[in-house]
């Protein structure tokens, strides 16, 4: 499985690359890694996954708002499914 080859100079990077293997770089990797905005969206995702994100639909259920249309697309109600699923696919279609 592993070949032991006599090396002139040991390199941790070469060993790591060999163990990890070669992979194609993902186009959107900078969205997660080395992004100063990451803590903000990680928090929003955490709140959304726990069902606590205050969307317009949720605020309207409590009686705080009357207009529940999404301000970005103005076609559908702003709820978690629309913001995180439908709008995401819509944005990828625009690119």
PDB file of N, CA and C in Angstrom:
ATOM      1  N   UNK A   1       0.818  -1.189   0.000  1.00  0.00           N
ATOM      2  CA  UNK A   1       0.000   0.000   0.000  1.00  0.00           C
ATOM      3  C   UNK A   1       0.864   1.256   0.000  1.00  0.00           C
ATOM      4  N   UNK A   2       1.750   1.360   0.936  1.00  0.00           N
ATOM      5  CA  UNK A   2       2.634   2.526   0.994  1.00  0.00           C
ATOM      6  C   UNK A   2       4.015   2.126   0.507  1.00  0.00           C
ATOM      7  N   UNK A   3       4.628   3.002  -0.238  1.00  0.00           N
ATOM      8  CA  UNK A   3       5.995   2.764  -0.689  1.00  0.00           C
ATOM      9  C   UNK A   3       6.931   3.563   0.197  1.00  0.00           C
ATOM     10  N   UNK A   4       7.934   2.936   0.661  1.00  0.00           N
ATOM     11  CA  UNK A   4       8.955   3.648   1.415  1.00  0.00           C
ATOM     12  C   UNK A   4      10.113   3.915   0.471  1.00  0.00           C
ATOM     13  N   UNK A   5      10.270   5.170   0.161  1.00  0.00           N
ATOM     14  CA  UNK A   5      11.294   5.585  -0.785  1.00  0.00           C
ATOM     15  C   UNK A   5      12.295   6.434  -0.030  1.00  0.00           C
ATOM     16  N   UNK A   6      13.523   6.228  -0.336  1.00  0.00           N
ATOM     17  CA  UNK A   6      14.564   7.031   0.304  1.00  0.00           C
ATOM     18  C   UNK A   6      14.476   8.455  -0.243  1.00  0.00           C
ATOM     19  N   UNK A   7      14.295   9.411   0.663  1.00  0.00           N
ATOM     20  CA  UNK A   7      14.153  10.806   0.256  1.00  0.00           C
ATOM     21  C   UNK A   7      15.382  11.585   0.682  1.00  0.00           C
ATOM     22  N   UNK A   8      15.733  12.534  -0.133  1.00  0.00           N
ATOM     23  CA  UNK A   8      16.832  13.424   0.218  1.00  0.00           C
ATOM     24  C   UNK A   8      16.408  14.348   1.352  1.00  0.00           C
ATOM     25  N   UNK A   9      15.200  14.905   1.234  1.00  0.00           N
ATOM     26  CA  UNK A   9      14.712  15.858   2.221  1.00  0.00           C
ATOM     27  C   UNK A   9      13.264  15.514   2.539  1.00  0.00           C
ATOM     28  N   UNK A  10      12.945  15.396   3.826  1.00  0.00           N
ATOM     29  CA  UNK A  10      11.583  15.076   4.245  1.00  0.00           C
ATOM     30  C   UNK A  10      10.714  16.322   4.153  1.00  0.00           C
ATOM     31  N   UNK A  11       9.520  16.173   3.607  1.00  0.00           N
ATOM     32  CA  UNK A  11       8.592  17.291   3.474  1.00  0.00           C
ATOM     33  C   UNK A  11       7.217  16.865   3.979  1.00  0.00           C
ATOM     34  N   UNK A  12       6.750  17.534   5.019  1.00  0.00           N
ATOM     35  CA  UNK A  12       5.422  17.236   5.561  1.00  0.00           C
ATOM     36  C   UNK A  12       4.355  17.537   4.514  1.00  0.00           C
ATOM     37  N   UNK A  13       4.539  18.597   3.750  1.00  0.00           N
ATOM     38  CA  UNK A  13       3.560  18.971   2.729  1.00  0.00           C
ATOM     39  C   UNK A  13       3.403  17.864   1.688  1.00  0.00           C
ATOM     40  N   UNK A  14       4.510  17.270   1.266  1.00  0.00           N
ATOM     41  CA  UNK A  14       4.436  16.197   0.275  1.00  0.00           C
ATOM     42  C   UNK A  14       3.733  14.966   0.844  1.00  0.00           C
ATOM     43  N   UNK A  15       4.020  14.643   2.100  1.00  0.00           N
ATOM     44  CA  UNK A  15       3.365  13.502   2.738  1.00  0.00           C
ATOM     45  C   UNK A  15       1.871  13.768   2.878  1.00  0.00           C
ATOM     46  N   UNK A  16       1.506  14.967   3.325  1.00  0.00           N
ATOM     47  CA  UNK A  16       0.100  15.335   3.486  1.00  0.00           C
ATOM     48  C   UNK A  16      -0.637  15.271   2.149  1.00  0.00           C
ATOM     49  N   UNK A  17      -0.025  15.821   1.102  1.00  0.00           N
ATOM     50  CA  UNK A  17      -0.644  15.804  -0.222  1.00  0.00           C
ATOM     51  C   UNK A  17      -0.816  14.379  -0.723  1.00  0.00           C
ATOM     52  N   UNK A  18       0.155  13.555  -0.464  1.00  0.00           N
ATOM     53  CA  UNK A  18       0.074  12.163  -0.911  1.00  0.00           C
ATOM     54  C   UNK A  18      -1.010  11.394  -0.160  1.00  0.00           C
ATOM     55  N   UNK A  19      -1.127  11.625   1.147  1.00  0.00           N
ATOM     56  CA  UNK A  19      -2.156  10.948   1.933  1.00  0.00           C
ATOM     57  C   UNK A  19      -3.552  11.448   1.573  1.00  0.00           C
ATOM     58  N   UNK A  20      -3.681  12.741   1.378  1.00  0.00           N
ATOM     59  CA  UNK A  20      -4.973  13.351   1.080  1.00  0.00           C
ATOM     60  C   UNK A  20      -5.441  13.024  -0.325  1.00  0.00           C
ATOM     61  N   UNK A  21      -4.529  13.009  -1.257  1.00  0.00           N
ATOM     62  CA  UNK A  21      -4.887  12.774  -2.651  1.00  0.00           C
ATOM     63  C   UNK A  21      -5.135  14.084  -3.372  1.00  0.00           C
ATOM     64  N   UNK A  22      -5.311  13.998  -4.660  1.00  0.00           N
ATOM     65  CA  UNK A  22      -5.553  15.188  -5.479  1.00  0.00           C
ATOM     66  C   UNK A  22      -7.050  15.356  -5.700  1.00  0.00           C
ATOM     67  N   UNK A  23      -7.548  16.549  -5.419  1.00  0.00           N
ATOM     68  CA  UNK A  23      -8.960  16.859  -5.612  1.00  0.00           C
ATOM     69  C   UNK A  23      -9.091  18.161  -6.374  1.00  0.00           C
ATOM     70  N   UNK A  24     -10.174  18.272  -7.100  1.00  0.00           N
ATOM     71  CA  UNK A  24     -10.477  19.497  -7.825  1.00  0.00           C
ATOM     72  C   UNK A  24     -10.947  20.554  -6.826  1.00  0.00           C
ATOM     73  N   UNK A  25     -10.502  21.801  -7.009  1.00  0.00           N
ATOM     74  CA  UNK A  25     -10.918  22.873  -6.115  1.00  0.00           C
ATOM     75  C   UNK A  25     -12.371  23.244  -6.385  1.00  0.00           C
ATOM     76  N   UNK A  26     -13.116  23.453  -5.319  1.00  0.00           N
ATOM     77  CA  UNK A  26     -14.522  23.830  -5.422  1.00  0.00           C
ATOM     78  C   UNK A  26     -14.607  25.320  -5.697  1.00  0.00           C
ATOM     79  N   UNK A  27     -15.496  25.718  -6.613  1.00  0.00           N
ATOM     80  CA  UNK A  27     -15.597  27.119  -7.021  1.00  0.00           C
ATOM     81  C   UNK A  27     -15.968  28.054  -5.874  1.00  0.00           C
ATOM     82  N   UNK A  28     -16.857  27.615  -5.006  1.00  0.00           N
ATOM     83  CA  UNK A  28     -17.370  28.510  -3.968  1.00  0.00           C
ATOM     84  C   UNK A  28     -16.676  28.286  -2.623  1.00  0.00           C
ATOM     85  N   UNK A  29     -15.439  27.803  -2.613  1.00  0.00           N
ATOM     86  CA  UNK A  29     -14.758  27.502  -1.354  1.00  0.00           C
ATOM     87  C   UNK A  29     -14.488  28.744  -0.516  1.00  0.00           C
ATOM     88  N   UNK A  30     -14.338  29.902  -1.147  1.00  0.00           N
ATOM     89  CA  UNK A  30     -14.059  31.138  -0.405  1.00  0.00           C
ATOM     90  C   UNK A  30     -15.270  31.622   0.382  1.00  0.00           C
ATOM     91  N   UNK A  31     -16.458  31.072   0.104  1.00  0.00           N
ATOM     92  CA  UNK A  31     -17.632  31.433   0.892  1.00  0.00           C
ATOM     93  C   UNK A  31     -17.507  30.917   2.316  1.00  0.00           C
ATOM     94  N   UNK A  32     -16.821  29.795   2.486  1.00  0.00           N
ATOM     95  CA  UNK A  32     -16.701  29.191   3.807  1.00  0.00           C
ATOM     96  C   UNK A  32     -15.339  29.477   4.424  1.00  0.00           C
ATOM     97  N   UNK A  33     -14.277  29.269   3.682  1.00  0.00           N
ATOM     98  CA  UNK A  33     -12.924  29.435   4.205  1.00  0.00           C
ATOM     99  C   UNK A  33     -12.410  30.847   3.947  1.00  0.00           C
ATOM    100  N   UNK A  34     -11.715  31.401   4.914  1.00  0.00           N
ATOM    101  CA  UNK A  34     -11.081  32.719   4.787  1.00  0.00           C
ATOM    102  C   UNK A  34     -12.078  33.812   4.421  1.00  0.00           C
ATOM    103  N   UNK A  35     -13.230  33.787   5.045  1.00  0.00           N
ATOM    104  CA  UNK A  35     -14.271  34.770   4.768  1.00  0.00           C
ATOM    105  C   UNK A  35     -14.580  35.501   6.067  1.00  0.00           C
ATOM    106  N   UNK A  36     -14.389  36.829   6.068  1.00  0.00           N
ATOM    107  CA  UNK A  36     -14.633  37.593   7.296  1.00  0.00           C
ATOM    108  C   UNK A  36     -16.118  37.655   7.622  1.00  0.00           C
ATOM    109  N   UNK A  37     -16.985  37.406   6.657  1.00  0.00           N
ATOM    110  CA  UNK A  37     -18.420  37.416   6.903  1.00  0.00           C
ATOM    111  C   UNK A  37     -18.952  36.093   7.423  1.00  0.00           C
ATOM    112  N   UNK A  38     -18.109  35.069   7.490  1.00  0.00           N
ATOM    113  CA  UNK A  38     -18.551  33.735   7.877  1.00  0.00           C
ATOM    114  C   UNK A  38     -19.228  33.675   9.241  1.00  0.00           C
ATOM    115  N   UNK A  39     -18.708  34.318  10.292  1.00  0.00           N
ATOM    116  CA  UNK A  39     -19.398  34.211  11.584  1.00  0.00           C
ATOM    117  C   UNK A  39     -20.846  34.691  11.526  1.00  0.00           C
ATOM    118  N   UNK A  40     -21.118  35.707  10.725  1.00  0.00           N
ATOM    119  CA  UNK A  40     -22.482  36.215  10.613  1.00  0.00           C
ATOM    120  C   UNK A  40     -23.425  35.217   9.979  1.00  0.00           C
ATOM    121  N   UNK A  41     -23.035  34.653   8.848  1.00  0.00           N
ATOM    122  CA  UNK A  41     -23.951  33.724   8.199  1.00  0.00           C
ATOM    123  C   UNK A  41     -23.994  32.384   8.905  1.00  0.00           C
ATOM    124  N   UNK A  42     -22.926  32.019   9.612  1.00  0.00           N
ATOM    125  CA  UNK A  42     -22.972  30.786  10.398  1.00  0.00           C
ATOM    126  C   UNK A  42     -23.996  30.932  11.517  1.00  0.00           C
ATOM    127  N   UNK A  43     -24.052  32.115  12.143  1.00  0.00           N
ATOM    128  CA  UNK A  43     -25.042  32.362  13.188  1.00  0.00           C
ATOM    129  C   UNK A  43     -26.456  32.330  12.608  1.00  0.00           C
ATOM    130  N   UNK A  44     -26.659  32.969  11.453  1.00  0.00           N
ATOM    131  CA  UNK A  44     -27.987  32.980  10.828  1.00  0.00           C
ATOM    132  C   UNK A  44     -28.412  31.558  10.465  1.00  0.00           C
ATOM    133  N   UNK A  45     -27.493  30.767   9.944  1.00  0.00           N
ATOM    134  CA  UNK A  45     -27.803  29.379   9.613  1.00  0.00           C
ATOM    135  C   UNK A  45     -28.152  28.587  10.868  1.00  0.00           C
ATOM    136  N   UNK A  46     -27.428  28.811  11.962  1.00  0.00           N
ATOM    137  CA  UNK A  46     -27.706  28.138  13.232  1.00  0.00           C
ATOM    138  C   UNK A  46     -29.117  28.468  13.714  1.00  0.00           C
ATOM    139  N   UNK A  47     -29.469  29.758  13.677  1.00  0.00           N
ATOM    140  CA  UNK A  47     -30.801  30.189  14.121  1.00  0.00           C
ATOM    141  C   UNK A  47     -31.875  29.591  13.212  1.00  0.00           C
ATOM    142  N   UNK A  48     -31.622  29.565  11.912  1.00  0.00           N
ATOM    143  CA  UNK A  48     -32.591  29.017  10.960  1.00  0.00           C
ATOM    144  C   UNK A  48     -32.783  27.520  11.163  1.00  0.00           C
ATOM    145  N   UNK A  49     -31.704  26.787  11.393  1.00  0.00           N
ATOM    146  CA  UNK A  49     -31.807  25.340  11.584  1.00  0.00           C
ATOM    147  C   UNK A  49     -32.575  24.975  12.845  1.00  0.00           C
ATOM    148  N   UNK A  50     -32.588  25.881  13.810  1.00  0.00           N
ATOM    149  CA  UNK A  50     -33.365  25.663  15.029  1.00  0.00           C
ATOM    150  C   UNK A  50     -34.784  26.230  14.918  1.00  0.00           C
ATOM    151  N   UNK A  51     -35.139  26.728  13.726  1.00  0.00           N
ATOM    152  CA  UNK A  51     -36.487  27.222  13.487  1.00  0.00           C
ATOM    153  C   UNK A  51     -36.814  28.507  14.212  1.00  0.00           C
ATOM    154  N   UNK A  52     -35.821  29.335  14.488  1.00  0.00           N
ATOM    155  CA  UNK A  52     -36.037  30.553  15.259  1.00  0.00           C
ATOM    156  C   UNK A  52     -35.779  31.836  14.469  1.00  0.00           C
ATOM    157  N   UNK A  53     -35.525  31.723  13.180  1.00  0.00           N
ATOM    158  CA  UNK A  53     -35.242  32.900  12.374  1.00  0.00           C
ATOM    159  C   UNK A  53     -36.517  33.711  12.168  1.00  0.00           C
ATOM    160  N   UNK A  54     -36.432  35.020  12.394  1.00  0.00           N
ATOM    161  CA  UNK A  54     -37.597  35.891  12.271  1.00  0.00           C
ATOM    162  C   UNK A  54     -37.774  36.328  10.823  1.00  0.00           C
ATOM    163  N   UNK A  55     -38.583  35.585  10.099  1.00  0.00           N
ATOM    164  CA  UNK A  55     -38.916  35.960   8.728  1.00  0.00           C
ATOM    165  C   UNK A  55     -40.184  36.802   8.757  1.00  0.00           C
ATOM    166  N   UNK A  56     -40.510  37.398   7.623  1.00  0.00           N
ATOM    167  CA  UNK A  56     -41.722  38.221   7.561  1.00  0.00           C
ATOM    168  C   UNK A  56     -42.972  37.391   7.841  1.00  0.00           C
ATOM    169  N   UNK A  57     -43.006  36.156   7.359  1.00  0.00           N
ATOM    170  CA  UNK A  57     -44.158  35.294   7.598  1.00  0.00           C
ATOM    171  C   UNK A  57     -44.327  35.019   9.087  1.00  0.00           C
ATOM    172  N   UNK A  58     -43.238  34.765   9.771  1.00  0.00           N
ATOM    173  CA  UNK A  58     -43.306  34.487  11.207  1.00  0.00           C
ATOM    174  C   UNK A  58     -43.717  35.729  11.997  1.00  0.00           C
ATOM    175  N   UNK A  59     -43.185  36.890  11.614  1.00  0.00           N
ATOM    176  CA  UNK A  59     -43.571  38.130  12.287  1.00  0.00           C
ATOM    177  C   UNK A  59     -45.040  38.462  12.031  1.00  0.00           C
ATOM    178  N   UNK A  60     -45.553  38.126  10.842  1.00  0.00           N
ATOM    179  CA  UNK A  60     -46.968  38.369  10.531  1.00  0.00           C
ATOM    180  C   UNK A  60     -47.871  37.471  11.373  1.00  0.00           C
ATOM    181  N   UNK A  61     -47.430  36.258  11.665  1.00  0.00           N
ATOM    182  CA  UNK A  61     -48.211  35.361  12.522  1.00  0.00           C
ATOM    183  C   UNK A  61     -48.365  35.936  13.924  1.00  0.00           C
ATOM    184  N   UNK A  62     -47.372  36.685  14.373  1.00  0.00           N
ATOM    185  CA  UNK A  62     -47.434  37.303  15.700  1.00  0.00           C
ATOM    186  C   UNK A  62     -48.151  38.651  15.681  1.00  0.00           C
ATOM    187  N   UNK A  63     -48.487  39.138  14.475  1.00  0.00           N
ATOM    188  CA  UNK A  63     -49.216  40.391  14.360  1.00  0.00           C
ATOM    189  C   UNK A  63     -48.347  41.627  14.232  1.00  0.00           C
ATOM    190  N   UNK A  64     -47.073  41.474  13.931  1.00  0.00           N
ATOM    191  CA  UNK A  64     -46.168  42.619  13.812  1.00  0.00           C
ATOM    192  C   UNK A  64     -46.122  43.206  12.402  1.00  0.00           C
ATOM    193  N   UNK A  65     -46.414  42.408  11.387  1.00  0.00           N
ATOM    194  CA  UNK A  65     -46.331  42.861   9.994  1.00  0.00           C
ATOM    195  C   UNK A  65     -47.589  42.484   9.228  1.00  0.00           C
ATOM    196  N   UNK A  66     -47.863  43.240   8.184  1.00  0.00           N
ATOM    197  CA  UNK A  66     -48.959  42.888   7.277  1.00  0.00           C
ATOM    198  C   UNK A  66     -48.420  42.428   5.926  1.00  0.00           C
ATOM    199  N   UNK A  67     -47.371  43.068   5.438  1.00  0.00           N
ATOM    200  CA  UNK A  67     -46.779  42.712   4.146  1.00  0.00           C
ATOM    201  C   UNK A  67     -45.771  41.586   4.349  1.00  0.00           C
ATOM    202  N   UNK A  68     -46.052  40.429   3.771  1.00  0.00           N
ATOM    203  CA  UNK A  68     -45.157  39.277   3.941  1.00  0.00           C
ATOM    204  C   UNK A  68     -44.410  38.918   2.656  1.00  0.00           C
ATOM    205  N   UNK A  69     -44.494  39.765   1.642  1.00  0.00           N
ATOM    206  CA  UNK A  69     -43.807  39.479   0.380  1.00  0.00           C
ATOM    207  C   UNK A  69     -42.299  39.673   0.540  1.00  0.00           C
ATOM    208  N   UNK A  70     -41.543  38.833  -0.134  1.00  0.00           N
ATOM    209  CA  UNK A  70     -40.080  38.904  -0.098  1.00  0.00           C
ATOM    210  C   UNK A  70     -39.627  40.215  -0.743  1.00  0.00           C
ATOM    211  N   UNK A  71     -38.799  41.012  -0.062  1.00  0.00           N
ATOM    212  CA  UNK A  71     -38.359  42.280  -0.644  1.00  0.00           C
ATOM    213  C   UNK A  71     -37.364  42.118  -1.794  1.00  0.00           C
ATOM    214  N   UNK A  72     -36.781  40.941  -1.942  1.00  0.00           N
ATOM    215  CA  UNK A  72     -35.804  40.724  -3.010  1.00  0.00           C
ATOM    216  C   UNK A  72     -36.459  40.380  -4.341  1.00  0.00           C
ATOM    217  N   UNK A  73     -37.464  39.508  -4.305  1.00  0.00           N
ATOM    218  CA  UNK A  73     -38.082  39.081  -5.568  1.00  0.00           C
ATOM    219  C   UNK A  73     -39.499  39.616  -5.748  1.00  0.00           C
ATOM    220  N   UNK A  74     -40.162  39.976  -4.678  1.00  0.00           N
ATOM    221  CA  UNK A  74     -41.537  40.520  -4.706  1.00  0.00           C
ATOM    222  C   UNK A  74     -42.546  39.581  -5.365  1.00  0.00           C
ATOM    223  N   UNK A  75     -42.298  38.275  -5.324  1.00  0.00           N
ATOM    224  CA  UNK A  75     -43.237  37.338  -5.937  1.00  0.00           C
ATOM    225  C   UNK A  75     -43.817  36.342  -4.942  1.00  0.00           C
ATOM    226  N   UNK A  76     -43.093  36.029  -3.877  1.00  0.00           N
ATOM    227  CA  UNK A  76     -43.552  35.010  -2.938  1.00  0.00           C
ATOM    228  C   UNK A  76     -43.421  35.489  -1.507  1.00  0.00           C
ATOM    229  N   UNK A  77     -44.058  34.735  -0.616  1.00  0.00           N
ATOM    230  CA  UNK A  77     -43.980  35.052   0.812  1.00  0.00           C
ATOM    231  C   UNK A  77     -42.560  34.788   1.318  1.00  0.00           C
ATOM    232  N   UNK A  78     -42.097  35.629   2.224  1.00  0.00           N
ATOM    233  CA  UNK A  78     -40.761  35.448   2.787  1.00  0.00           C
ATOM    234  C   UNK A  78     -40.850  34.492   3.968  1.00  0.00           C
ATOM    235  N   UNK A  79     -40.464  33.242   3.738  1.00  0.00           N
ATOM    236  CA  UNK A  79     -40.358  32.265   4.816  1.00  0.00           C
ATOM    237  C   UNK A  79     -39.021  31.545   4.662  1.00  0.00           C
ATOM    238  N   UNK A  80     -38.753  30.618   5.573  1.00  0.00           N
ATOM    239  CA  UNK A  80     -37.440  29.969   5.559  1.00  0.00           C
ATOM    240  C   UNK A  80     -37.208  29.163   4.286  1.00  0.00           C
ATOM    241  N   UNK A  81     -38.227  28.474   3.808  1.00  0.00           N
ATOM    242  CA  UNK A  81     -38.063  27.676   2.587  1.00  0.00           C
ATOM    243  C   UNK A  81     -37.740  28.576   1.396  1.00  0.00           C
ATOM    244  N   UNK A  82     -38.433  29.693   1.310  1.00  0.00           N
ATOM    245  CA  UNK A  82     -38.193  30.605   0.192  1.00  0.00           C
ATOM    246  C   UNK A  82     -36.785  31.205   0.264  1.00  0.00           C
ATOM    247  N   UNK A  83     -36.377  31.669   1.439  1.00  0.00           N
ATOM    248  CA  UNK A  83     -35.072  32.325   1.572  1.00  0.00           C
ATOM    249  C   UNK A  83     -33.907  31.379   1.348  1.00  0.00           C
ATOM    250  N   UNK A  84     -33.995  30.181   1.893  1.00  0.00           N
ATOM    251  CA  UNK A  84     -32.838  29.291   1.875  1.00  0.00           C
ATOM    252  C   UNK A  84     -32.857  28.256   0.760  1.00  0.00           C
ATOM    253  N   UNK A  85     -33.994  28.037   0.114  1.00  0.00           N
ATOM    254  CA  UNK A  85     -34.039  27.048  -0.961  1.00  0.00           C
ATOM    255  C   UNK A  85     -34.401  27.668  -2.301  1.00  0.00           C
ATOM    256  N   UNK A  86     -35.540  28.318  -2.364  1.00  0.00           N
ATOM    257  CA  UNK A  86     -35.989  28.850  -3.649  1.00  0.00           C
ATOM    258  C   UNK A  86     -35.120  30.007  -4.115  1.00  0.00           C
ATOM    259  N   UNK A  87     -34.778  30.926  -3.239  1.00  0.00           N
ATOM    260  CA  UNK A  87     -33.946  32.065  -3.631  1.00  0.00           C
ATOM    261  C   UNK A  87     -32.537  31.619  -3.994  1.00  0.00           C
ATOM    262  N   UNK A  88     -32.028  30.592  -3.328  1.00  0.00           N
ATOM    263  CA  UNK A  88     -30.694  30.073  -3.622  1.00  0.00           C
ATOM    264  C   UNK A  88     -30.630  29.555  -5.057  1.00  0.00           C
ATOM    265  N   UNK A  89     -31.624  28.782  -5.470  1.00  0.00           N
ATOM    266  CA  UNK A  89     -31.642  28.261  -6.837  1.00  0.00           C
ATOM    267  C   UNK A  89     -31.860  29.378  -7.837  1.00  0.00           C
ATOM    268  N   UNK A  90     -32.637  30.363  -7.468  1.00  0.00           N
ATOM    269  CA  UNK A  90     -32.879  31.504  -8.350  1.00  0.00           C
ATOM    270  C   UNK A  90     -31.569  32.262  -8.588  1.00  0.00           C
ATOM    271  N   UNK A  91     -30.777  32.437  -7.559  1.00  0.00           N
ATOM    272  CA  UNK A  91     -29.501  33.149  -7.690  1.00  0.00           C
ATOM    273  C   UNK A  91     -28.530  32.378  -8.571  1.00  0.00           C
ATOM    274  N   UNK A  92     -28.517  31.054  -8.476  1.00  0.00           N
ATOM    275  CA  UNK A  92     -27.626  30.269  -9.322  1.00  0.00           C
ATOM    276  C   UNK A  92     -28.063  30.315 -10.781  1.00  0.00           C
ATOM    277  N   UNK A  93     -29.364  30.467 -11.030  1.00  0.00           N
ATOM    278  CA  UNK A  93     -29.842  30.571 -12.408  1.00  0.00           C
ATOM    279  C   UNK A  93     -29.393  31.873 -13.054  1.00  0.00           C
ATOM    280  N   UNK A  94     -29.224  32.931 -12.248  1.00  0.00           N
ATOM    281  CA  UNK A  94     -28.836  34.226 -12.785  1.00  0.00           C
ATOM    282  C   UNK A  94     -27.380  34.263 -13.229  1.00  0.00           C
ATOM    283  N   UNK A  95     -26.524  33.413 -12.660  1.00  0.00           N
ATOM    284  CA  UNK A  95     -25.092  33.451 -12.974  1.00  0.00           C
ATOM    285  C   UNK A  95     -24.777  32.938 -14.322  1.00  0.00           C
TER     286      UNK A  95
END
